[in-house]
Coordinates of C-alpha atoms in Angstrom, one line a residue:
Chain A
M1 CA 0.6 -0.1 -0.2
R2 CA 3.1 2.8 -0.4
L3 CA 2.4 5.7 -1.6
E4 CA 5.6 4.8 -4.6
G5 CA 6.3 7.9 -6.4
K6 CA 5.5 10.2 -4.4
N7 CA 9.0 12.0 -4.5
T8 CA 7.5 13.5 -7.8
Q9 CA 7.2 16.6 -6.3
P10 CA 9.7 19.8 -7.1
M11 CA 12.0 18.9 -3.7
S12 CA 12.1 22.5 -2.8
I13 CA 13.1 23.0 0.9
T14 CA 12.5 26.7 1.9
I15 CA 15.6 26.9 4.2
S16 CA 16.8 31.1 4.6
S17 CA 20.3 31.2 4.4
K18 CA 20.9 31.7 7.8
P19 CA 17.5 30.8 9.6
T20 CA 18.8 31.3 13.6
S21 CA 21.4 33.5 13.3
I22 CA 20.8 35.9 15.7
V23 CA 21.3 33.1 18.5
H24 CA 24.5 31.3 16.4
K25 CA 27.0 33.2 15.5
K26 CA 29.5 31.7 12.7
K27 CA 31.7 30.5 15.2
R28 CA 28.3 28.0 16.3
V29 CA 27.6 27.2 13.4
N30 CA 29.8 23.9 13.7
A31 CA 28.0 22.6 16.6
R32 CA 24.7 23.7 15.7
D33 CA 24.9 21.1 11.6
I34 CA 26.8 18.8 14.5
Q35 CA 23.7 18.7 16.8
Y36 CA 20.9 18.6 13.7
F37 CA 23.3 15.3 12.3
L38 CA 23.1 13.5 15.9
L39 CA 19.3 13.8 15.5
L40 CA 19.5 12.4 11.2
L41 CA 22.1 9.5 12.3
P42 CA 19.3 7.2 13.9
P43 CA 17.2 7.0 10.7
L44 CA 20.1 7.0 8.7
V45 CA 20.9 3.8 10.4
F46 CA 17.8 2.2 9.7
F47 CA 16.8 2.8 6.3
I48 CA 21.3 1.6 5.2
V49 CA 21.4 -1.1 7.7
A50 CA 17.5 -2.8 6.3
M51 CA 17.6 -1.2 3.0
I52 CA 20.9 0.4 0.9
I53 CA 23.4 -2.2 2.0
P54 CA 20.7 -4.9 1.3
L55 CA 20.5 -3.7 -1.8
I56 CA 24.8 -3.0 -3.1
M57 CA 24.5 -7.4 -0.6
G58 CA 22.0 -8.2 -3.4
I59 CA 23.8 -6.9 -6.8
Y60 CA 27.0 -8.3 -5.7
N61 CA 25.5 -11.8 -5.3
S62 CA 23.8 -12.0 -7.8
F63 CA 27.3 -11.1 -10.0
T64 CA 28.3 -15.0 -7.6
D65 CA 27.2 -19.0 -8.0
W66 CA 26.4 -18.1 -4.2
D67 CA 23.0 -20.6 -3.0
G68 CA 22.7 -18.8 0.3
I69 CA 24.1 -21.2 3.2
S70 CA 27.4 -22.4 1.6
L71 CA 30.8 -20.5 2.3
E72 CA 31.1 -20.7 -1.1
K73 CA 31.1 -18.1 -3.0
N74 CA 32.7 -17.2 -7.0
W75 CA 32.5 -13.8 -8.9
I76 CA 30.5 -15.5 -11.7
G77 CA 30.3 -12.3 -14.3
F78 CA 27.0 -11.8 -16.3
T79 CA 26.3 -15.4 -16.0
N80 CA 23.1 -15.2 -13.8
Y81 CA 21.5 -12.2 -16.0
I82 CA 22.5 -14.8 -19.3
E83 CA 20.4 -17.3 -18.0
I84 CA 17.3 -15.3 -16.4
S85 CA 17.2 -14.3 -20.4
K86 CA 16.8 -18.4 -21.0
D87 CA 14.2 -18.6 -18.2
E88 CA 11.3 -19.8 -18.6
M89 CA 9.2 -20.0 -15.8
F90 CA 11.3 -16.0 -14.9
I91 CA 9.1 -14.9 -19.2
Q92 CA 5.7 -16.2 -17.7
S93 CA 6.4 -15.1 -13.8
F94 CA 7.3 -11.5 -15.6
K95 CA 4.5 -11.9 -19.0
F96 CA 1.8 -13.4 -16.0
T97 CA 3.0 -9.5 -13.7
G98 CA 3.0 -8.0 -16.3
L99 CA -0.8 -8.4 -18.0
F100 CA -2.0 -8.5 -14.0
M101 CA -0.4 -4.8 -13.7
I102 CA -1.4 -3.7 -17.0
F103 CA -5.6 -4.3 -17.2
N104 CA -5.3 -3.2 -12.4
T105 CA -3.8 -0.1 -13.9
I106 CA -6.5 0.2 -16.9
I107 CA -9.2 -0.8 -15.0
Q108 CA -8.2 0.5 -11.5
N109 CA -7.9 3.9 -12.6
I110 CA -10.9 4.2 -13.8
A111 CA -13.1 2.8 -12.0
A112 CA -11.3 4.3 -8.7
F113 CA -11.8 8.4 -11.4
F114 CA -15.6 7.3 -11.5
F115 CA -16.2 6.2 -8.2
A116 CA -15.1 9.3 -7.3
V117 CA -16.5 11.3 -9.3
M118 CA -20.1 9.9 -8.3
L119 CA -19.4 9.9 -4.5
D120 CA -18.9 14.4 -5.4
S121 CA -22.3 15.0 -7.0
S122 CA -25.2 15.6 -5.0
I123 CA -26.3 12.1 -4.6
K124 CA -27.7 11.0 -0.5
A125 CA -25.8 9.1 1.8
K126 CA -22.1 9.8 0.2
N127 CA -20.4 8.5 3.6
F128 CA -21.5 5.5 3.5
Y129 CA -20.7 3.9 -0.2
R130 CA -17.0 6.1 1.0
T131 CA -18.0 4.1 4.3
I132 CA -18.4 0.9 1.8
I133 CA -15.8 0.9 -1.7
F134 CA -12.8 1.9 1.5
A135 CA -13.3 -0.6 3.0
P136 CA -12.2 -4.1 1.6
V137 CA -8.0 -2.5 1.3
L138 CA -8.7 -3.2 5.5
L139 CA -8.5 -5.9 4.3
S140 CA -5.1 -7.8 4.3
P141 CA -4.4 -9.3 1.3
I142 CA -5.0 -13.2 2.1
L143 CA -7.7 -12.7 3.9
V144 CA -8.7 -10.9 0.3
G145 CA -7.8 -14.4 -1.3
Q146 CA -9.7 -16.2 0.5
I147 CA -12.4 -15.1 1.0
W148 CA -12.4 -14.7 -3.4
T149 CA -11.0 -18.2 -3.4
K150 CA -15.0 -18.8 -1.3
M151 CA -16.7 -17.2 -3.3
Y152 CA -15.6 -18.1 -6.4
G153 CA -15.2 -21.8 -5.0
T154 CA -18.5 -22.0 -3.1
I155 CA -20.9 -18.9 -3.1
L156 CA -21.0 -17.7 -7.0
P157 CA -21.9 -21.2 -8.1
S158 CA -24.6 -21.9 -5.5
I159 CA -26.2 -18.7 -6.8
N160 CA -26.4 -21.0 -10.4
D161 CA -28.6 -22.7 -8.4
I162 CA -31.1 -20.3 -7.2
F163 CA -31.5 -18.7 -10.3
G164 CA -31.2 -22.2 -12.7
L165 CA -27.7 -20.8 -14.6
S166 CA -25.3 -22.5 -15.4
I167 CA -22.2 -20.1 -15.5
N168 CA -18.7 -20.9 -15.2
F169 CA -17.7 -19.1 -11.6
N170 CA -14.8 -21.0 -10.7
F171 CA -12.2 -18.7 -12.0
F172 CA -8.9 -20.0 -10.0
S173 CA -9.6 -23.2 -11.6
S174 CA -8.7 -23.1 -14.9
P175 CA -5.6 -21.0 -16.6
D176 CA -7.1 -19.1 -18.6
T177 CA -9.8 -16.8 -17.1
V178 CA -7.7 -17.8 -13.0
L179 CA -6.0 -13.4 -14.4
T180 CA -9.3 -12.9 -14.1
G181 CA -10.7 -13.9 -11.4
L182 CA -7.7 -12.6 -9.8
L183 CA -8.3 -9.0 -11.1
V184 CA -11.3 -9.2 -9.8
A185 CA -10.7 -9.8 -6.0
N186 CA -7.8 -7.5 -6.7
N187 CA -9.4 -4.2 -8.6
W188 CA -12.4 -5.1 -4.8
Q189 CA -9.9 -4.5 -2.4
W190 CA -8.0 -1.7 -4.6
I191 CA -10.2 0.7 -5.4
G192 CA -11.3 2.4 -3.0
Y193 CA -8.7 3.2 -1.2
W194 CA -7.7 5.1 -4.9
M195 CA -10.8 6.5 -5.3
L196 CA -9.5 8.6 -2.1
I197 CA -6.9 10.6 -3.9
Y198 CA -9.1 11.1 -6.7
L199 CA -11.8 12.5 -4.0
A200 CA -9.3 14.4 -2.9
G201 CA -7.6 15.6 -5.7
L202 CA -11.3 16.2 -6.7
Q203 CA -12.8 18.5 -3.4
A204 CA -9.2 21.0 -4.3
V205 CA -10.8 22.2 -8.1
P206 CA -11.5 25.1 -7.1
K207 CA -16.1 25.6 -7.3
D208 CA -15.5 28.4 -9.7
I209 CA -13.8 27.9 -12.5
Y210 CA -17.2 25.4 -13.4
E211 CA -19.5 28.5 -12.3
A212 CA -17.5 30.6 -15.2
C213 CA -17.3 27.4 -17.4
T214 CA -21.9 27.4 -16.7
V215 CA -21.9 31.3 -17.2
D216 CA -20.6 30.6 -20.1
G217 CA -22.7 28.2 -21.8
G218 CA -20.3 25.1 -21.2
N219 CA -22.9 21.8 -20.7
W220 CA -21.9 19.0 -18.1
W221 CA -19.8 17.2 -20.1
Q222 CA -17.3 19.9 -21.5
K223 CA -16.7 20.8 -17.5
F224 CA -15.7 17.2 -17.1
F225 CA -13.6 16.5 -19.6
H226 CA -12.1 20.6 -19.9
I227 CA -12.1 21.2 -17.0
T228 CA -12.0 17.9 -13.8
I229 CA -9.7 16.0 -16.5
P230 CA -6.8 18.4 -16.7
M231 CA -6.9 19.9 -12.7
L232 CA -6.7 16.4 -11.4
G233 CA -3.7 15.7 -13.2
P234 CA -1.5 15.3 -10.7
S235 CA -3.5 12.4 -8.5
I236 CA -3.9 10.6 -12.2
T237 CA -0.3 10.5 -11.7
I238 CA -0.1 9.1 -8.4
C239 CA -2.5 7.1 -9.4
T240 CA -1.1 5.1 -11.8
I241 CA 2.5 4.9 -10.5
G242 CA 0.5 3.9 -7.5
I243 CA -1.4 0.8 -9.0
A244 CA 0.9 -0.1 -11.0
T245 CA 4.3 -0.5 -9.4
G246 CA 1.6 -1.9 -6.6
S247 CA 1.0 -4.6 -8.7
L248 CA 4.1 -5.8 -9.8
K249 CA 5.0 -6.7 -6.2
V250 CA 1.9 -8.6 -5.4
Y251 CA 2.7 -11.8 -3.4
E252 CA 0.2 -12.3 -1.1
L253 CA -3.3 -12.6 -3.0
I254 CA -1.8 -16.3 -4.6
V255 CA -0.1 -17.1 -2.3
A256 CA -4.1 -17.3 -0.2
S257 CA -5.6 -17.9 -3.5
T258 CA -4.3 -20.0 -5.8
G259 CA -0.8 -20.6 -4.8
G260 CA 0.5 -19.7 -8.3
G261 CA -1.4 -22.4 -10.1
P262 CA -3.1 -23.8 -11.5
G263 CA 0.2 -25.1 -13.3
D264 CA 2.6 -23.0 -12.6
S265 CA 0.2 -20.2 -14.9
S266 CA -0.8 -16.9 -11.9
K267 CA 2.6 -17.6 -10.5
S268 CA 4.2 -14.0 -9.9
T269 CA 7.3 -12.1 -10.7
I270 CA 8.1 -12.0 -6.3
M271 CA 6.5 -15.7 -6.1
H272 CA 9.2 -17.0 -8.6
I273 CA 12.2 -15.0 -6.3
Y274 CA 10.6 -16.3 -3.1
D275 CA 11.3 -20.4 -4.5
T276 CA 14.3 -20.0 -6.6
A277 CA 15.3 -18.5 -3.2
F278 CA 14.1 -20.4 -1.1
M279 CA 13.1 -24.0 -2.5
S280 CA 15.1 -24.1 -5.2
Q281 CA 17.6 -22.6 -3.1
Q282 CA 19.1 -20.3 -6.1
S283 CA 20.1 -17.3 -3.6
S284 CA 22.5 -15.3 -6.2
Y285 CA 20.8 -15.8 -9.2
A286 CA 17.2 -14.9 -7.4
S287 CA 18.9 -12.0 -6.7
A288 CA 19.6 -11.7 -9.7
M289 CA 15.9 -11.9 -10.7
S290 CA 15.4 -9.1 -8.4
V291 CA 17.9 -6.9 -9.8
V292 CA 16.4 -7.3 -13.5
F293 CA 13.2 -6.4 -11.6
L294 CA 14.0 -3.4 -9.5
L295 CA 15.5 -2.1 -12.5
V296 CA 12.5 -2.7 -15.1
L297 CA 9.7 -1.5 -11.9
L298 CA 12.3 1.9 -11.5
I299 CA 12.3 2.0 -15.6
F300 CA 8.9 1.7 -16.1
A301 CA 8.2 5.0 -13.8
F302 CA 10.4 7.1 -14.2
I303 CA 8.3 7.2 -18.4
Q304 CA 5.4 7.3 -16.0
L305 CA 6.3 9.7 -14.7
K306 CA 7.4 12.0 -17.7
V307 CA 5.2 11.6 -20.0
L308 CA 2.4 11.4 -17.2
R309 CA 4.7 14.9 -15.2
K310 CA 4.5 16.9 -19.4
R311 CA 0.3 16.5 -19.6
E312 CA -0.6 18.6 -16.0
V313 CA -1.6 21.6 -15.6
E314 CA -0.6 24.3 -12.9
L315 CA -3.6 26.5 -11.6
Chain B
M1 CA -21.6 19.2 -9.5
S2 CA -24.6 21.0 -9.9
K3 CA -26.5 21.2 -6.4
K4 CA -30.2 20.1 -6.7
Y5 CA -31.2 16.3 -7.0
T6 CA -32.3 15.9 -10.4
K7 CA -33.1 13.2 -12.3
G8 CA -29.1 12.6 -12.6
T9 CA -28.5 12.4 -9.4
F10 CA -31.5 10.1 -9.5
L11 CA -28.9 7.7 -12.0
I12 CA -25.9 7.7 -10.3
Q13 CA -28.0 7.6 -6.3
S14 CA -29.2 4.3 -8.6
I15 CA -26.2 2.4 -9.9
V16 CA -23.8 3.3 -7.4
T17 CA -26.1 1.3 -5.3
V18 CA -25.8 -1.5 -7.7
I19 CA -22.0 -1.1 -7.1
V20 CA -22.4 -0.9 -3.4
I21 CA -24.2 -4.1 -2.9
F22 CA -22.1 -5.7 -5.4
Y23 CA -18.7 -4.6 -3.2
L24 CA -20.4 -5.9 0.6
L25 CA -21.4 -8.9 -0.7
P26 CA -18.4 -10.9 0.0
F27 CA -18.0 -9.0 4.0
L28 CA -22.0 -10.3 3.3
V29 CA -21.5 -13.8 2.8
V30 CA -18.9 -13.7 5.5
F31 CA -20.4 -12.4 8.6
L32 CA -23.6 -14.9 7.5
Y33 CA -20.6 -18.1 7.5
A34 CA -19.1 -17.7 10.1
F35 CA -22.1 -18.2 12.2
K36 CA -23.3 -21.6 10.8
S37 CA -22.9 -24.5 11.2
P38 CA -20.9 -26.8 8.2
Q39 CA -24.3 -28.6 7.7
E40 CA -26.2 -25.6 7.5
I41 CA -23.7 -24.1 4.5
I42 CA -24.5 -27.6 2.9
G43 CA -28.2 -27.1 3.6
S44 CA -29.2 -23.4 2.4
S45 CA -29.0 -21.3 0.3
P46 CA -25.1 -18.4 1.0
F47 CA -27.9 -16.2 1.6
S48 CA -30.0 -16.7 4.2
L49 CA -29.2 -16.0 7.6
P50 CA -28.3 -18.3 10.2
E51 CA -30.5 -20.6 12.0
K52 CA -28.9 -20.0 15.2
L53 CA -25.0 -18.7 16.1
E54 CA -22.6 -20.9 15.9
L55 CA -20.0 -19.2 19.0
V56 CA -18.3 -22.1 18.5
N57 CA -16.7 -21.2 14.7
F58 CA -14.8 -18.1 16.5
T59 CA -13.4 -20.6 19.5
Q60 CA -12.4 -23.2 17.5
A61 CA -10.4 -20.1 14.7
F62 CA -8.9 -18.6 18.6
E63 CA -7.8 -21.6 19.2
A64 CA -5.7 -22.6 15.4
L65 CA -4.7 -18.7 15.2
N66 CA -3.3 -19.3 18.4
F67 CA -5.0 -15.6 18.9
F68 CA -3.6 -13.7 21.9
Q69 CA -0.1 -15.1 20.7
S70 CA -0.1 -14.3 17.4
F71 CA -2.3 -10.8 18.6
G72 CA 0.6 -10.0 21.1
N73 CA 3.3 -10.3 18.0
T74 CA 1.4 -8.9 15.6
F75 CA 0.8 -5.9 18.3
F76 CA 3.6 -5.6 19.8
I77 CA 5.6 -5.5 16.5
T78 CA 3.3 -3.0 14.8
A79 CA 2.5 -0.6 17.3
S80 CA 6.4 -0.9 18.4
A81 CA 7.7 -0.1 14.5
V82 CA 5.0 2.8 14.2
L83 CA 5.6 4.8 17.1
L84 CA 9.6 4.4 16.3
L85 CA 9.0 5.4 12.1
I86 CA 6.5 8.4 13.8
L87 CA 9.5 8.9 15.7
L88 CA 12.7 8.3 13.7
S89 CA 11.4 10.4 10.3
G90 CA 10.5 13.1 12.4
M91 CA 14.3 13.6 14.0
A92 CA 15.2 13.1 10.3
A93 CA 12.5 15.6 8.8
Y94 CA 13.7 17.6 11.3
S95 CA 17.0 18.1 10.8
I96 CA 16.3 17.7 6.9
V97 CA 14.0 21.3 6.5
R98 CA 16.1 23.3 9.2
G99 CA 19.3 22.4 8.9
G100 CA 19.3 23.2 5.6
N101 CA 22.7 22.7 3.5
T102 CA 23.6 20.9 1.0
F103 CA 24.2 17.4 2.6
F104 CA 20.8 17.8 4.7
N105 CA 19.6 18.0 1.0
G106 CA 21.3 15.5 -0.1
T107 CA 20.3 13.4 2.6
Y108 CA 16.8 14.0 1.9
M109 CA 17.2 12.9 -1.8
F110 CA 18.6 10.0 -0.4
F111 CA 15.9 8.3 1.5
I112 CA 13.6 9.6 -1.6
A113 CA 15.0 7.5 -3.5
G114 CA 13.9 4.6 -1.0
I115 CA 10.3 5.3 -1.3
M116 CA 10.8 3.3 -5.1
I117 CA 12.4 0.1 -4.3
P118 CA 10.3 -1.8 -2.8
Y119 CA 11.3 -4.5 0.3
Q120 CA 9.8 -6.9 -1.5
V121 CA 11.6 -6.6 -4.8
I122 CA 15.0 -7.1 -2.3
F123 CA 14.3 -8.8 0.4
V124 CA 16.2 -12.1 -1.0
P125 CA 19.7 -10.5 0.6
M126 CA 17.6 -8.6 3.0
F127 CA 16.8 -12.0 4.5
V128 CA 20.9 -13.2 4.0
L129 CA 21.9 -9.6 6.4
G130 CA 18.9 -10.7 8.4
S131 CA 19.9 -13.7 9.8
N132 CA 23.6 -12.9 9.9
L133 CA 22.8 -9.6 12.2
G134 CA 19.9 -13.3 14.1
F135 CA 17.2 -11.3 12.9
I136 CA 15.8 -14.7 12.7
N137 CA 12.5 -15.3 14.7
N138 CA 13.7 -11.9 17.0
L139 CA 10.8 -9.6 16.4
F140 CA 12.4 -6.8 17.2
G141 CA 14.5 -8.0 13.7
V142 CA 11.4 -7.5 11.9
I143 CA 11.0 -4.1 13.8
F144 CA 14.0 -2.7 12.9
L145 CA 13.1 -3.7 8.6
Y146 CA 9.9 -2.4 8.9
V147 CA 11.0 0.7 9.9
G148 CA 13.9 0.9 7.8
T149 CA 12.0 0.7 5.1
S150 CA 9.2 2.2 5.5
L151 CA 11.2 4.9 6.5
P152 CA 11.8 7.1 3.4
F153 CA 7.5 7.3 2.6
A154 CA 7.2 8.2 6.1
I155 CA 10.2 11.0 6.4
F156 CA 8.3 12.3 2.3
V157 CA 5.6 12.6 4.4
M158 CA 6.7 13.7 8.3
A159 CA 9.0 16.3 6.1
G160 CA 6.1 18.1 4.1
F161 CA 5.0 18.9 7.0
M162 CA 7.2 20.2 9.1
K163 CA 7.6 23.4 5.8
T164 CA 3.4 24.9 6.8
I165 CA 5.4 25.1 10.7
P166 CA 6.4 28.3 11.1
K167 CA 9.5 28.5 12.9
E168 CA 8.8 31.3 14.8
I169 CA 8.5 29.3 18.8
E170 CA 11.4 27.4 17.7
E171 CA 13.9 30.5 17.1
A172 CA 12.0 31.9 20.9
A173 CA 12.9 28.5 22.3
F174 CA 16.7 28.8 20.7
I175 CA 16.8 33.0 21.7
D176 CA 16.0 31.5 25.7
G177 CA 18.3 28.9 25.1
C178 CA 17.5 25.9 24.2
S179 CA 19.6 23.5 21.9
I180 CA 18.1 22.0 19.2
M181 CA 17.7 18.6 21.2
R182 CA 15.8 19.9 23.7
T183 CA 13.1 22.8 21.3
F184 CA 13.2 19.6 18.8
W185 CA 11.5 16.7 22.0
I186 CA 9.7 19.5 24.0
I187 CA 8.2 22.0 20.9
V188 CA 8.3 20.4 17.4
L189 CA 7.4 16.6 18.4
P190 CA 4.1 17.5 20.4
M191 CA 3.5 19.8 17.1
L192 CA 4.0 16.8 15.0
K193 CA 0.2 15.5 17.0
P194 CA -2.1 15.5 13.2
V195 CA 0.6 14.2 11.1
A196 CA 2.0 11.6 13.5
A197 CA -2.8 10.6 13.0
A198 CA -2.5 9.9 10.3
L199 CA 1.4 8.0 9.5
T200 CA 0.5 6.1 12.3
I201 CA -3.1 4.4 10.7
I202 CA -1.1 3.8 7.1
L203 CA 2.1 2.5 8.5
S204 CA 0.3 -0.2 10.7
L205 CA -2.1 -0.8 8.2
Q206 CA 0.5 -2.3 6.3
I207 CA 2.4 -3.8 8.9
W208 CA -0.7 -4.7 10.2
N209 CA -2.0 -7.3 6.9
D210 CA 2.1 -8.0 5.7
Y211 CA 3.1 -11.5 5.2
L212 CA 5.6 -11.8 3.9
L213 CA 8.6 -10.4 5.8
P214 CA 7.6 -12.4 9.4
Q215 CA 7.1 -15.4 6.9
L216 CA 10.2 -15.6 6.3
F217 CA 11.8 -14.2 9.8
L218 CA 8.9 -15.4 12.5
S219 CA 9.5 -19.7 12.0
D220 CA 8.9 -20.4 15.5
N221 CA 5.2 -20.7 16.5
S222 CA 5.5 -18.6 18.9
M223 CA 6.5 -15.8 17.1
K224 CA 3.9 -16.1 14.1
T225 CA 1.6 -12.9 13.5
L226 CA -2.1 -13.1 12.5
T227 CA -1.5 -12.4 8.6
V228 CA 1.0 -16.2 8.9
M229 CA -1.6 -18.2 11.3
Q230 CA -4.7 -16.9 8.6
S231 CA -3.2 -18.3 5.7
T232 CA -2.4 -22.0 7.1
L233 CA -6.2 -21.5 8.2
F234 CA -7.7 -22.7 5.2
S235 CA -5.9 -25.3 4.6
A236 CA -6.5 -26.5 8.2
F237 CA -10.7 -26.0 8.0
E238 CA -11.0 -27.0 4.2
T239 CA -14.2 -28.5 4.9
N240 CA -15.4 -26.2 7.0
F241 CA -14.5 -22.8 6.5
N242 CA -17.1 -21.6 8.8
V243 CA -14.2 -21.0 10.8
G244 CA -11.4 -20.0 8.8
F245 CA -14.9 -17.2 7.7
A246 CA -14.8 -17.2 11.7
G247 CA -11.1 -16.6 11.5
I248 CA -11.3 -13.9 8.6
I249 CA -13.3 -11.8 11.8
L250 CA -11.2 -12.5 14.1
S251 CA -8.1 -11.3 12.4
S252 CA -9.0 -8.3 10.6
L253 CA -11.3 -6.7 13.9
P254 CA -8.4 -4.7 15.3
I255 CA -7.4 -3.5 12.5
L256 CA -10.8 -2.1 12.1
I257 CA -10.8 -0.3 14.9
L258 CA -8.2 0.8 14.7
F259 CA -9.7 2.6 11.8
L260 CA -13.1 3.7 13.0
F261 CA -11.3 5.5 16.2
M262 CA -9.0 7.9 14.0
Q263 CA -10.9 7.3 10.8
K264 CA -11.3 11.5 10.0
H265 CA -7.5 11.4 9.5
F266 CA -6.8 8.9 7.4
V267 CA -7.9 10.9 4.7
K268 CA -5.7 13.6 6.1
G269 CA -2.9 11.5 5.3
I270 CA -3.8 9.6 2.6
T271 CA -3.2 13.2 0.9
M272 CA -0.8 14.4 1.9
G273 CA 1.1 10.8 1.2
S274 CA -0.4 11.8 -2.6
G275 CA 2.3 15.2 -1.7
K276 CA -0.8 17.7 -2.2

């Protein structure tokens, strides 16, 4: 649920050149910096140990043949990376994750946007509706996976009995429908979250722009396409990057629902990395896959940022 | 966009109502099944009310989840990590925003770059390093990793908020001879309450519901968290999954209560998190 891509704002920190110059004479500038640095040190240690060192270790390990346990570790250059390009399971999991991401980004963005627009209109009991649509966000993806497994397996088929229909609801049982099944479950969980961001964005649009448009004889559709959508540019950027990067790390939902099956048809990249590292004990190979995956993630976020930022309008 | 309740509004109202009914369906089913007996599940429609409330499902789920233990673990991890995160991100944001030179600006960029790296992508070397540092079956190790990996986001939100705080009060404190450290503890920290409340919800949700880290690091049964225990519940009760559904209610109740208590801060937090 982390909102990746938040570093998209201009990072201008407004600091006057000498904030405390009255008190701190030139001599004491150093003491002042040391005090600030002491405050900064503990968070830096946590961040470096938990993220930066593993990141560097991972990159280093990806060039070795280490299994994760033995003392022997040999430098083998790009062998792991060449291996990846021939690894059919990696390519398949990557394709699956990519499709999962593309569909999620499109569906969740559009649905969240329209829910927000609808729930920002003058309908009754808005807050009640918002709460219901948001509620699945509170559940762990493990629970969502379990709920939807039972929905598809038992509960929805019983609707067939009630209405005398014969729809095949068992989405998780066939490789052709498993993606659809996971998309429904995942969208059910997350649309409400992105809807809130769009709602916040809508509330920030000044009302007088709409009024000006009404005076000029603009109808609802013109307001929607010429005001609402352009003004929500920043929200679209955040949601698109957030949904895309979030979908790329899908793991829990699949563990709890399909377990990667049927066959290996719904194995995500993170799941494949997990299995490679801990089931087949190829730690360095898994690290190489992580590096490739991270690069894809970064390149992808960067392109999205460039494209989306370009079409944002400033107030 | 108009204020009147027109035909168009009625149409939207109807559409939203239908959508919300579909949204409620899974919740309804979980709720109804959690109170039904296994016989009743086979015999009746999923949407019928339970004949009598089968509280036995909850006691079974309670035992299978090892509830007190796993609830305690999850609570301890989440609460400690969130508290530390708020304190540390406050410290970092304060020195970054007020420190005001190239070094502190550079550190900010360094932290913020971390937002782009989800821990799920580097968990393999994280596990290797963690096992060398003795983080296996160690709640503090897991807390450490959560704090380290969530700091970039927390600092981003904190720094955004810090910039809006006027620095006159701090300057007054400096004139009265207060050190920077002391000023942070007694003046700045209490002012961070609104953003701390918002961060509490967002970070608690993430950490409470996380699965990968506790699954990797906490293999000892007495250390397991609710999500890890929950993941085994359905396979254990394959046939009478009413117990599984009771377990779903049990393991999501605490975070639901937290959310209800702090709801109004949540939207604020999300908006701040989205850089508005």
